[in-house]
């Protein structure tokens, strides 16, 4: 399920491996970086090492190899195109960084869980049951509740990757849970939850407005409650509230960028919530959690996510490495898959359109386009 970061399984070699001391020592030439034709711009900050002089000493090796692979994959996928879907790995690296940058008292109150999907959130219940059975088998095997990470703190923020007839999108789940006298320090009594979904109905109402997808919301609420029950939460007091988020235009696939922006904004909202409590103020959650910003520029956040993945990659090398800028030749065609359709990308596509998006309406619905608005005729 990808519930916790950094978990590793015990691995036993199938055959006996040779000791490192039995292997032939490599010569400096074996560490030469093989490069294709190209040119380099340097500002003189670092002394360039000629290709035929590079050895093991000046070729860095990552201290955290697992994180290096994850950040490399996340960075490469984010650079494909502005409208390519964001991978779970890239989202995990970026949102985990947001949590690590939060104040310590927020880190002690909030968990930002690794993104998960689509099996648990699909319409095929057989996929869901298979995941639950495997998870519970791991619980029996390890002798430890693999759902326990979800109960360590009162606040939970969880990006869900959802695939259904409406599209393939990130939907952000947020919940609050209490602990009890019987289970102190185990926040297993979930009281409130909200789903932030930027997708809207493809067809407008009589006024041309595109509303949130009720069918998806109700289905996901049922599946989330089922997850809470299987994970050992007490859902007797659970209430699902509305969560407003800037809507995604019908011709975009930017739910990932909007999900990342929502995680960032929610961490700030929770921080301000605790700061207000410290000053004696009270927060009314009777109508739900916070309504998020009505304006999100998804390409701004995609660039931020790219920067985070690049920074994490450099950090895994103890800052002994730098990120190179590579040239995408204009005549070379590159393909990405968006919502099951192949699209060609060009160098200008990497940063997204230069025109910023519109501000969402007060009711967070999409405005009708000029072509479809009968009043504009």
Short mmCIF file of C-alpha atoms in Angstrom, two decimals:
data_model
loop_
_atom_site.label_atom_id
_atom_site.label_comp_id
_atom_site.label_asym_id
_atom_site.label_seq_id
_atom_site.Cartn_x
_atom_site.Cartn_y
_atom_site.Cartn_z
CA UNK A 1 0.00 0.00 0.00
CA UNK A 2 2.92 2.34 0.40
CA UNK A 3 1.69 3.29 3.87
CA UNK A 4 4.99 4.34 5.42
CA UNK A 5 8.14 5.82 4.02
CA UNK A 6 11.46 4.14 4.35
CA UNK A 7 10.09 0.67 5.08
CA UNK A 8 12.27 -2.10 3.74
CA UNK A 9 11.70 -5.84 3.54
CA UNK A 10 14.18 -8.40 4.73
CA UNK A 11 16.09 -9.75 1.78
CA UNK A 12 18.05 -12.96 1.60
CA UNK A 13 20.43 -13.57 -1.30
CA UNK A 14 19.59 -16.55 -3.44
CA UNK A 15 23.24 -17.45 -3.70
CA UNK A 16 26.44 -16.61 -1.90
CA UNK A 17 27.97 -13.38 -3.09
CA UNK A 18 31.65 -12.62 -3.26
CA UNK A 19 33.22 -10.33 -0.73
CA UNK A 20 34.15 -6.87 -1.87
CA UNK A 21 37.75 -7.70 -0.97
CA UNK A 22 37.74 -10.60 -3.45
CA UNK A 23 36.88 -8.38 -6.36
CA UNK A 24 39.48 -6.83 -8.61
CA UNK A 25 40.21 -3.23 -7.76
CA UNK A 26 39.03 -0.75 -10.35
CA UNK A 27 41.39 1.60 -12.06
CA UNK A 28 40.72 5.34 -12.31
CA UNK A 29 39.68 4.90 -15.94
CA UNK A 30 36.73 2.76 -14.86
CA UNK A 31 35.16 5.81 -13.21
CA UNK A 32 35.34 7.99 -16.27
CA UNK A 33 31.99 9.58 -17.10
CA UNK A 34 31.04 8.77 -20.65
CA UNK A 35 29.42 11.81 -22.19
CA UNK A 36 27.74 12.42 -25.53
CA UNK A 37 28.47 15.38 -27.72
CA UNK A 38 27.47 18.73 -26.29
CA UNK A 39 28.69 22.01 -24.87
CA UNK A 40 28.97 23.44 -21.38
CA UNK A 41 28.40 26.87 -19.83
CA UNK A 42 30.35 27.59 -16.64
CA UNK A 43 30.44 30.69 -14.46
CA UNK A 44 33.75 29.64 -12.91
CA UNK A 45 32.29 28.83 -9.50
CA UNK A 46 33.61 25.29 -9.67
CA UNK A 47 36.69 24.03 -11.46
CA UNK A 48 35.68 21.76 -14.29
CA UNK A 49 37.26 18.31 -14.20
CA UNK A 50 38.16 16.97 -17.67
CA UNK A 51 36.36 13.82 -18.67
CA UNK A 52 39.55 11.74 -18.81
CA UNK A 53 40.59 12.88 -15.30
CA UNK A 54 37.44 11.96 -13.40
CA UNK A 55 37.99 9.24 -10.83
CA UNK A 56 36.13 7.71 -7.93
CA UNK A 57 37.35 10.51 -5.67
CA UNK A 58 35.60 13.30 -7.56
CA UNK A 59 32.50 11.41 -8.71
CA UNK A 60 30.05 11.62 -5.75
CA UNK A 61 28.10 8.61 -4.50
CA UNK A 62 24.72 9.14 -2.85
CA UNK A 63 24.59 8.69 0.90
CA UNK A 64 20.89 7.79 0.74
CA UNK A 65 20.62 5.69 -2.40
CA UNK A 66 16.88 4.97 -2.06
CA UNK A 67 15.99 8.65 -1.76
CA UNK A 68 18.32 9.43 -4.67
CA UNK A 69 16.46 7.04 -6.96
CA UNK A 70 13.08 8.41 -5.87
CA UNK A 71 14.10 12.04 -6.33
CA UNK A 72 15.69 11.27 -9.70
CA UNK A 73 12.53 9.58 -10.95
CA UNK A 74 10.36 12.38 -9.58
CA UNK A 75 12.53 15.07 -11.15
CA UNK A 76 12.63 13.40 -14.56
CA UNK A 77 8.87 12.88 -14.70
CA UNK A 78 8.14 16.45 -13.63
CA UNK A 79 10.33 17.76 -16.46
CA UNK A 80 8.45 15.88 -19.18
CA UNK A 81 5.75 18.46 -19.85
CA UNK A 82 3.48 20.86 -18.05
CA UNK A 83 0.42 18.70 -18.77
CA UNK A 84 1.92 15.27 -18.01
CA UNK A 85 0.41 13.60 -14.91
CA UNK A 86 2.49 13.89 -11.75
CA UNK A 87 3.73 10.52 -10.53
CA UNK A 88 3.12 9.26 -7.01
CA UNK A 89 6.86 9.32 -6.39
CA UNK A 90 7.23 12.99 -7.36
CA UNK A 91 4.22 13.90 -5.21
CA UNK A 92 5.60 11.96 -2.24
CA UNK A 93 9.01 13.65 -2.38
CA UNK A 94 7.44 17.12 -2.68
CA UNK A 95 4.77 16.77 0.04
CA UNK A 96 7.18 15.06 2.44
CA UNK A 97 9.47 18.07 2.05
CA UNK A 98 6.57 20.42 2.92
CA UNK A 99 5.98 18.49 6.15
CA UNK A 100 9.67 18.53 7.06
CA UNK A 101 9.76 22.31 6.58
CA UNK A 102 6.78 22.86 8.93
CA UNK A 103 7.34 24.03 12.54
CA UNK A 104 8.09 21.22 15.00
CA UNK A 105 4.77 21.59 16.81
CA UNK A 106 2.96 21.10 13.49
CA UNK A 107 5.05 18.03 12.69
CA UNK A 108 3.96 16.59 16.03
CA UNK A 109 0.26 17.15 15.21
CA UNK A 110 0.02 16.40 11.48
CA UNK A 111 0.93 13.44 9.29
CA UNK A 112 1.28 13.91 5.53
CA UNK A 113 0.98 10.37 4.24
CA UNK A 114 2.51 9.09 0.99
CA UNK A 115 0.07 9.22 -1.96
CA UNK A 116 -1.86 6.04 -2.57
CA UNK A 117 -3.94 4.63 -5.41
CA UNK A 118 -5.75 3.74 -7.51
CA UNK A 119 -6.65 0.24 -6.28
CA UNK A 120 -8.25 1.29 -2.98
CA UNK A 121 -10.24 4.07 -4.60
CA UNK A 122 -11.35 2.36 -7.82
CA UNK A 123 -14.85 1.21 -8.63
CA UNK A 124 -13.75 -2.43 -8.73
CA UNK A 125 -14.24 -3.76 -5.21
CA UNK A 126 -12.16 -6.86 -5.96
CA UNK A 127 -9.09 -4.62 -6.24
CA UNK A 128 -9.85 -3.05 -2.90
CA UNK A 129 -10.29 -6.37 -1.14
CA UNK A 130 -7.03 -7.69 -2.57
CA UNK A 131 -5.13 -4.71 -1.13
CA UNK A 132 -6.77 -5.09 2.28
CA UNK A 133 -5.99 -8.80 2.45
CA UNK A 134 -2.33 -8.23 1.54
CA UNK A 135 -2.04 -5.43 4.11
CA UNK A 136 -3.55 -7.55 6.85
CA UNK A 137 -1.28 -10.45 5.86
CA UNK A 138 1.69 -8.12 6.38
CA UNK A 139 0.29 -7.26 9.82
CA UNK A 140 0.25 -10.93 10.80
CA UNK A 141 3.69 -11.52 9.30
CA UNK A 142 5.39 -8.62 11.05
CA UNK A 143 3.41 -8.80 14.26
CA UNK A 144 2.86 -5.06 14.01
CA UNK A 145 -0.16 -3.06 12.89
CA UNK A 146 0.77 -1.63 9.49
CA UNK A 147 -2.13 0.80 9.87
CA UNK A 148 -0.59 2.20 13.03
CA UNK A 149 1.11 5.10 11.21
CA UNK A 150 -2.32 6.57 10.47
CA UNK A 151 -3.14 6.83 14.17
CA UNK A 152 -0.02 8.47 15.58
CA UNK A 153 -1.26 12.07 15.20
CA UNK A 154 -4.66 13.80 15.23
CA UNK A 155 -4.43 15.36 11.76
CA UNK A 156 -4.05 13.31 8.59
CA UNK A 157 -3.43 14.64 5.07
CA UNK A 158 -3.43 12.01 2.33
CA UNK A 159 -3.26 12.52 -1.48
CA UNK A 160 -5.35 9.85 -3.22
CA UNK A 161 -4.86 8.90 -6.86
CA UNK A 162 -8.33 8.20 -8.27
CA UNK A 163 -9.17 6.66 -11.64
CA UNK A 164 -12.80 6.42 -12.74
CA UNK A 165 -15.09 7.40 -15.60
CA UNK A 166 -14.59 11.08 -14.77
CA UNK A 167 -10.82 11.02 -15.25
CA UNK A 168 -7.55 10.28 -13.46
CA UNK A 169 -6.97 12.79 -10.68
CA UNK A 170 -5.47 13.50 -7.28
CA UNK A 171 -8.11 13.96 -4.58
CA UNK A 172 -6.87 15.20 -1.21
CA UNK A 173 -8.25 13.57 1.95
CA UNK A 174 -8.01 15.43 5.27
CA UNK A 175 -9.25 14.15 8.61
CA UNK A 176 -9.14 14.87 12.32
CA UNK A 177 -9.18 12.18 15.02
CA UNK A 178 -9.24 12.10 18.84
CA UNK A 179 -7.60 9.75 21.26
CA UNK A 180 -9.43 8.19 24.20
CA UNK A 181 -8.60 7.21 27.74
CA UNK A 182 -8.48 3.59 26.65
CA UNK A 183 -6.11 4.34 23.78
CA UNK A 184 -3.95 7.25 24.86
CA UNK A 185 -1.60 8.57 22.17
CA UNK A 186 -3.49 6.56 19.56
CA UNK A 187 -5.76 8.88 17.61
CA UNK A 188 -8.19 6.25 16.38
CA UNK A 189 -11.53 8.04 16.84
CA UNK A 190 -11.97 9.93 13.60
CA UNK A 191 -14.54 12.70 13.94
CA UNK A 192 -14.36 14.74 10.74
CA UNK A 193 -13.06 14.32 7.20
CA UNK A 194 -13.16 16.23 3.93
CA UNK A 195 -12.30 15.48 0.31
CA UNK A 196 -10.81 18.23 -1.87
CA UNK A 197 -11.46 17.36 -5.51
CA UNK A 198 -10.67 19.90 -8.27
CA UNK A 199 -12.51 17.94 -10.99
CA UNK A 200 -15.90 19.27 -12.16
CA UNK A 201 -18.76 17.86 -14.22
CA UNK A 202 -17.93 18.06 -17.94
CA UNK A 203 -21.49 19.23 -18.65
CA UNK A 204 -22.81 22.47 -17.23
CA UNK A 205 -26.19 23.14 -15.65
CA UNK A 206 -28.88 25.36 -17.13
CA UNK A 207 -26.76 28.41 -16.27
CA UNK A 208 -23.62 26.91 -17.77
CA UNK A 209 -21.91 26.29 -14.42
CA UNK A 210 -19.89 23.13 -13.82
CA UNK A 211 -20.47 21.66 -10.35
CA UNK A 212 -18.40 19.24 -8.22
CA UNK A 213 -18.98 15.60 -9.09
CA UNK A 214 -21.40 14.31 -6.45
CA UNK A 215 -21.20 10.67 -7.59
CA UNK A 216 -17.43 10.58 -7.15
CA UNK A 217 -17.62 12.35 -3.78
CA UNK A 218 -20.19 9.93 -2.36
CA UNK A 219 -18.33 6.88 -3.67
CA UNK A 220 -15.02 8.04 -2.21
CA UNK A 221 -16.61 8.90 1.14
CA UNK A 222 -17.89 5.34 1.38
CA UNK A 223 -14.51 3.88 0.47
CA UNK A 224 -12.68 6.16 2.91
CA UNK A 225 -15.02 5.11 5.71
CA UNK A 226 -14.43 1.48 4.75
CA UNK A 227 -10.69 2.09 4.98
CA UNK A 228 -11.04 3.66 8.41
CA UNK A 229 -13.02 0.65 9.61
CA UNK A 230 -10.50 -1.85 8.23
CA UNK A 231 -7.67 0.17 9.79
CA UNK A 232 -9.26 -0.06 13.24
CA UNK A 233 -10.63 3.48 13.53
CA UNK A 234 -13.80 4.26 15.45
CA UNK A 235 -16.08 5.93 12.89
CA UNK A 236 -19.20 6.26 15.06
CA UNK A 237 -18.69 10.05 15.18
CA UNK A 238 -17.32 10.49 11.65
CA UNK A 239 -18.90 13.30 9.64
CA UNK A 240 -17.84 14.19 6.10
CA UNK A 241 -17.75 17.92 5.44
CA UNK A 242 -17.43 19.95 2.27
CA UNK A 243 -13.97 21.08 1.21
CA UNK A 244 -13.76 23.80 -1.42
CA UNK A 245 -10.75 23.95 -3.71
CA UNK A 246 -9.97 25.93 -6.84
CA UNK A 247 -11.69 24.07 -9.72
CA UNK A 248 -9.69 22.54 -12.54
CA UNK A 249 -10.58 23.76 -16.06
CA UNK A 250 -12.11 21.06 -18.21
CA UNK A 251 -9.22 21.02 -20.69
CA UNK A 252 -6.51 20.58 -18.01
CA UNK A 253 -4.94 17.68 -16.15
CA UNK A 254 -3.50 19.70 -13.28
CA UNK A 255 -5.03 17.94 -10.27
CA UNK A 256 -1.55 16.98 -9.05
CA UNK A 257 -0.31 20.56 -8.92
CA UNK A 258 -3.53 21.65 -7.21
CA UNK A 259 -3.21 18.81 -4.70
CA UNK A 260 0.33 19.92 -3.83
CA UNK A 261 -0.88 23.52 -3.46
CA UNK A 262 -3.69 22.30 -1.18
CA UNK A 263 -1.27 20.36 1.05
CA UNK A 264 0.89 23.47 1.39
CA UNK A 265 -2.08 25.69 2.21
CA UNK A 266 -3.63 23.23 4.66
CA UNK A 267 -0.39 22.96 6.64
CA UNK A 268 -0.46 26.74 6.99
CA UNK A 269 -4.14 26.69 7.98
CA UNK A 270 -3.51 24.10 10.69
CA UNK A 271 -0.52 26.10 11.96
CA UNK A 272 -2.63 29.28 12.20
CA UNK A 273 -5.38 27.26 13.88
CA UNK A 274 -3.06 26.27 16.74
CA UNK A 275 -1.60 29.75 16.96
CA UNK A 276 -5.11 31.19 17.30
CA UNK A 277 -5.93 28.66 20.03
CA UNK A 278 -2.83 29.75 21.91
CA UNK A 279 -4.23 33.30 21.82
CA UNK A 280 -7.59 32.17 23.18
CA UNK A 281 -9.53 32.16 19.90
CA UNK A 282 -11.88 29.35 18.87
CA UNK A 283 -12.37 27.76 15.46
CA UNK A 284 -15.83 26.74 14.30
CA UNK A 285 -15.69 23.51 12.28
CA UNK A 286 -19.44 22.99 12.21
CA UNK A 287 -19.50 23.72 8.48
CA UNK A 288 -16.31 21.87 7.71
CA UNK A 289 -12.63 22.54 7.31
CA UNK A 290 -11.09 25.51 5.56
CA UNK A 291 -12.08 26.66 2.08
CA UNK A 292 -8.85 26.85 0.13
CA UNK A 293 -7.69 29.55 -2.25
CA UNK A 294 -9.89 30.41 -5.22
CA UNK A 295 -6.81 31.01 -7.37
CA UNK A 296 -4.06 28.50 -8.08
CA UNK A 297 -1.51 28.75 -10.86
CA UNK A 298 -0.70 25.05 -11.34
CA UNK A 299 2.48 25.69 -13.33
CA UNK A 300 3.94 27.78 -10.52
CA UNK A 301 3.50 24.82 -8.17
CA UNK A 302 4.79 22.33 -10.73
CA UNK A 303 8.01 24.34 -10.96
CA UNK A 304 8.19 24.37 -7.14
CA UNK A 305 7.74 20.60 -7.04
CA UNK A 306 10.48 20.22 -9.66
CA UNK A 307 12.79 22.36 -7.56
CA UNK A 308 12.08 20.33 -4.43
CA UNK A 309 12.82 17.04 -6.17
CA UNK A 310 16.05 18.52 -7.57
CA UNK A 311 17.07 19.85 -4.15
CA UNK A 312 16.38 16.49 -2.47
CA UNK A 313 18.45 14.79 -5.15
CA UNK A 314 21.40 17.08 -4.45
CA UNK A 315 20.98 16.57 -0.70
CA UNK A 316 21.27 12.79 -1.09
CA UNK A 317 24.76 13.40 -2.48
CA UNK A 318 25.69 15.51 0.56
CA UNK A 319 25.58 18.56 -1.75
CA UNK A 320 28.57 17.22 -3.69
CA UNK A 321 26.54 17.17 -6.90
CA UNK A 322 24.78 19.74 -9.06
CA UNK A 323 21.77 19.48 -11.34
CA UNK A 324 22.57 19.90 -15.03
CA UNK A 325 20.35 21.65 -17.56
CA UNK A 326 19.92 19.58 -20.68
CA UNK A 327 18.85 20.77 -24.11
CA UNK A 328 15.71 19.44 -25.78
CA UNK A 329 16.36 19.82 -29.47
CA UNK A 330 13.47 21.52 -31.27
CA UNK A 331 13.31 18.93 -34.06
CA UNK A 332 13.07 15.93 -31.73
CA UNK A 333 9.53 14.73 -30.99
CA UNK A 334 8.80 13.54 -27.43
CA UNK A 335 5.56 11.91 -26.32
CA UNK A 336 3.70 11.91 -23.02
CA UNK A 337 0.43 10.19 -22.09
CA UNK A 338 -2.28 12.37 -20.54
CA UNK A 339 -5.66 10.83 -19.66
CA UNK A 340 -4.87 7.87 -21.90
CA UNK A 341 -4.04 10.02 -24.92
CA UNK A 342 -0.60 10.46 -26.43
CA UNK A 343 0.54 14.02 -26.97
CA UNK A 344 3.65 15.47 -28.52
CA UNK A 345 5.57 18.01 -26.46
CA UNK A 346 7.89 20.79 -27.48
CA UNK A 347 10.49 22.74 -25.48
CA UNK A 348 8.05 25.60 -24.93
CA UNK A 349 5.61 23.20 -23.24
CA UNK A 350 7.84 22.50 -20.25
CA UNK A 351 6.95 25.67 -18.35
CA UNK A 352 3.27 25.75 -19.27
CA UNK A 353 1.32 28.61 -20.83
CA UNK A 354 2.35 32.14 -20.00
CA UNK A 355 -1.24 33.28 -19.44
CA UNK A 356 -2.25 32.84 -15.76
CA UNK A 357 -5.54 31.05 -14.99
CA UNK A 358 -8.73 32.84 -13.97
CA UNK A 359 -9.84 33.31 -10.38
CA UNK A 360 -12.57 30.83 -9.43
CA UNK A 361 -16.09 32.06 -8.80
CA UNK A 362 -17.29 32.77 -5.27
CA UNK A 363 -19.06 29.39 -5.22
CA UNK A 364 -15.95 27.67 -6.61
CA UNK A 365 -17.70 26.67 -9.85
CA UNK A 366 -16.31 27.03 -13.32
CA UNK A 367 -17.44 29.98 -15.35
CA UNK A 368 -19.07 29.05 -18.67
CA UNK A 369 -16.91 29.67 -21.70
CA UNK A 370 -17.90 32.42 -24.12
CA UNK A 371 -18.68 29.80 -26.76
CA UNK A 372 -21.12 27.87 -24.53
CA UNK A 373 -22.70 30.79 -22.69
CA UNK A 374 -26.13 31.47 -24.28
CA UNK A 375 -26.12 34.99 -22.82
CA UNK A 376 -23.03 35.90 -24.84
CA UNK A 377 -24.68 35.09 -28.16
#
